[in-house]
Amino acid sequence: MSEFVPQKPHPAAPAPRRPSVAVQIGKVTVGGGAPVVVQSMTNTDTEDPASTAKQVAELARAGSELVRITVNTPAAAAAVPRIAERLAMMGVEVPIVGDFHYNGHQLLEREPACAEVLAKYRINPGNVGFGKKKDSQFGAIIEKAIQYGKPVRIGANWGSLDQGMLTALMDENARRAEPWDASHVAREALIRSALDSAALAEKIGLPRERIILSCKVSGVQELIAVYRDLAARCDYALHLGLTEAGMGSKGITASSAALAVLLQEGIGDTIRISLTPEPGASRTGEVIVAQELLQTMGLRSFTPLVTACPGCGRTTSEFFQELAKTVQEHVREQMPVWRIKYDGVENLTLAVMGCIVNGPGESKHANIGISLPGNGEAPAAPVFIDGEKAMTLRGDRIAEEFVGILDDYVARRYAARTG
Ligand code: SF4
């Protein structure tokens, strides 16, 4: 394995991707230069196959390419094949990942159909078993992965750090001439827990092509430090995520800040945004944030995004905010159909601008842009298509007419997919 040295990004592009071993999860490839994969996790009770299958389907339709479910009890393990059957009936093909803690070795032994149906197992070396049982229970899960031909994510987590490893490293640190600080020791324990577990899995017989690693923490700077170090010390595919990111804008901001730095350096093969949803809110928010993060960084394209100005005193009307929202919602609603019908439509760019200052200029950079009239400007909204002024909209039906222009453009510009 050649050591990965993070490179300086090009001034206007991400650095080359860190070389990693490709891992196949169902039909999805993680690592080995494949596009960064978006994944998510359900929060339904896995023992309830109807609600879990429904949420998995929602997440998959929102764009989650892998969906993880917790498998925590015998009844949950028994429900997994029924969840898979329901998804098949709904025409949803997304690979399902089983999240195991404490009793995974027993559940996989007891429910062979669960072991067979899952596309990947996730195990946490910090809570796979304690004391003398740790290695044997970890080994039992790896044996199941070998038996069923499944990949495994070895996911260490700050909140369930392997205490034996931490104690050993603290003792080792105490003997250093210049001891590390406590957070450095904890980071090392997290990384060593993942790397040593991966080495053990390989020794038992699991190929490298079936191992993904993660080392999640909840602090932005800690996460960046941990993953830079981890990336330099192995070539396993890496699952990236800030654990317990939190709610609303805090969770989005913290996850984006941490993941963007690492992705920009070429680190990370699959991402999950661990958002706490608002009560009653859809779980799909974490998928949209993950997609928007990758898309705004220029790493992947999923859905046309609307560029809109923030507005200021030059436009006191809320009309342009409403139009920007209408257009973005329209695009999201249409994408499930557009994606099937039109090749490349995810690369479409749109602009909705509030006045003449930046409106025409920004609109010209987009495939379709509209510059609405600011205060005191003539009540006319020029529309730009591929950099040229194409028409001017006036009156009460600007929103409907603009959406119509957008639909016509998509149908004309993007080739119909065949087959
Ligand atoms: S485009 Fe006009 S309305 Fe929008 S932020 Fe700039 S100056 Fe303000």
mmCIF file of N, CA and C and ligand atoms in Angstrom, residues 309-312 314-315 353-355 357-358, ligand 1:
data_model
loop_
_atom_site.group_PDB
_atom_site.id
_atom_site.type_symbol
_atom_site.label_atom_id
_atom_site.label_comp_id
_atom_site.label_asym_id
_atom_site.label_seq_id
_atom_site.Cartn_x
_atom_site.Cartn_y
_atom_site.Cartn_z
ATOM 1 N N CYS A 309 -30.278 35.159 -5.336
ATOM 2 C CA CYS A 309 -29.594 36.169 -4.529
ATOM 3 C C CYS A 309 -30.265 36.233 -3.164
ATOM 4 N N PRO A 310 -29.574 36.769 -2.152
ATOM 5 C CA PRO A 310 -30.181 36.790 -0.816
ATOM 6 C C PRO A 310 -31.276 37.850 -0.683
ATOM 7 N N GLY A 311 -31.335 38.770 -1.649
ATOM 8 C CA GLY A 311 -32.258 39.890 -1.520
ATOM 9 C C GLY A 311 -31.645 40.963 -0.639
ATOM 10 N N CYS A 312 -32.080 42.180 -0.834
ATOM 11 C CA CYS A 312 -31.594 43.289 -0.006
ATOM 12 C C CYS A 312 -32.588 44.429 -0.139
ATOM 13 N N ARG A 314 -32.852 46.622 -2.172
ATOM 14 C CA ARG A 314 -33.214 46.985 -3.543
ATOM 15 C C ARG A 314 -34.423 46.203 -4.041
ATOM 16 N N THR A 315 -34.848 45.197 -3.276
ATOM 17 C CA THR A 315 -36.075 44.491 -3.649
ATOM 18 C C THR A 315 -36.850 44.166 -2.380
ATOM 19 N N MET A 353 -33.087 35.940 -9.622
ATOM 20 C CA MET A 353 -32.384 37.080 -9.034
ATOM 21 C C MET A 353 -33.336 38.240 -8.780
ATOM 22 N N GLY A 354 -32.986 39.057 -7.755
ATOM 23 C CA GLY A 354 -33.922 40.056 -7.253
ATOM 24 C C GLY A 354 -33.901 41.406 -7.915
ATOM 25 N N CYS A 355 -32.841 41.792 -8.626
ATOM 26 C CA CYS A 355 -32.847 43.106 -9.254
ATOM 27 C C CYS A 355 -31.765 43.184 -10.325
ATOM 28 N N VAL A 357 -28.940 44.681 -10.443
ATOM 29 C CA VAL A 357 -27.518 44.816 -10.091
ATOM 30 C C VAL A 357 -26.716 43.579 -10.509
ATOM 31 N N ASN A 358 -27.118 42.403 -9.970
ATOM 32 C CA ASN A 358 -26.437 41.155 -10.361
ATOM 33 C C ASN A 358 -27.331 40.240 -11.174
HETATM 34 S S1 SF4 B 1 -29.319 41.051 -7.050
HETATM 35 FE FE1 SF4 B 1 -30.253 42.991 -6.407
HETATM 36 S S2 SF4 B 1 -31.798 42.377 -4.884
HETATM 37 FE FE2 SF4 B 1 -30.441 40.620 -5.137
HETATM 38 S S3 SF4 B 1 -28.953 40.932 -3.475
HETATM 39 FE FE3 SF4 B 1 -28.073 41.803 -5.348
HETATM 40 S S4 SF4 B 1 -28.605 43.984 -5.242
HETATM 41 FE FE4 SF4 B 1 -29.943 42.925 -3.787
#
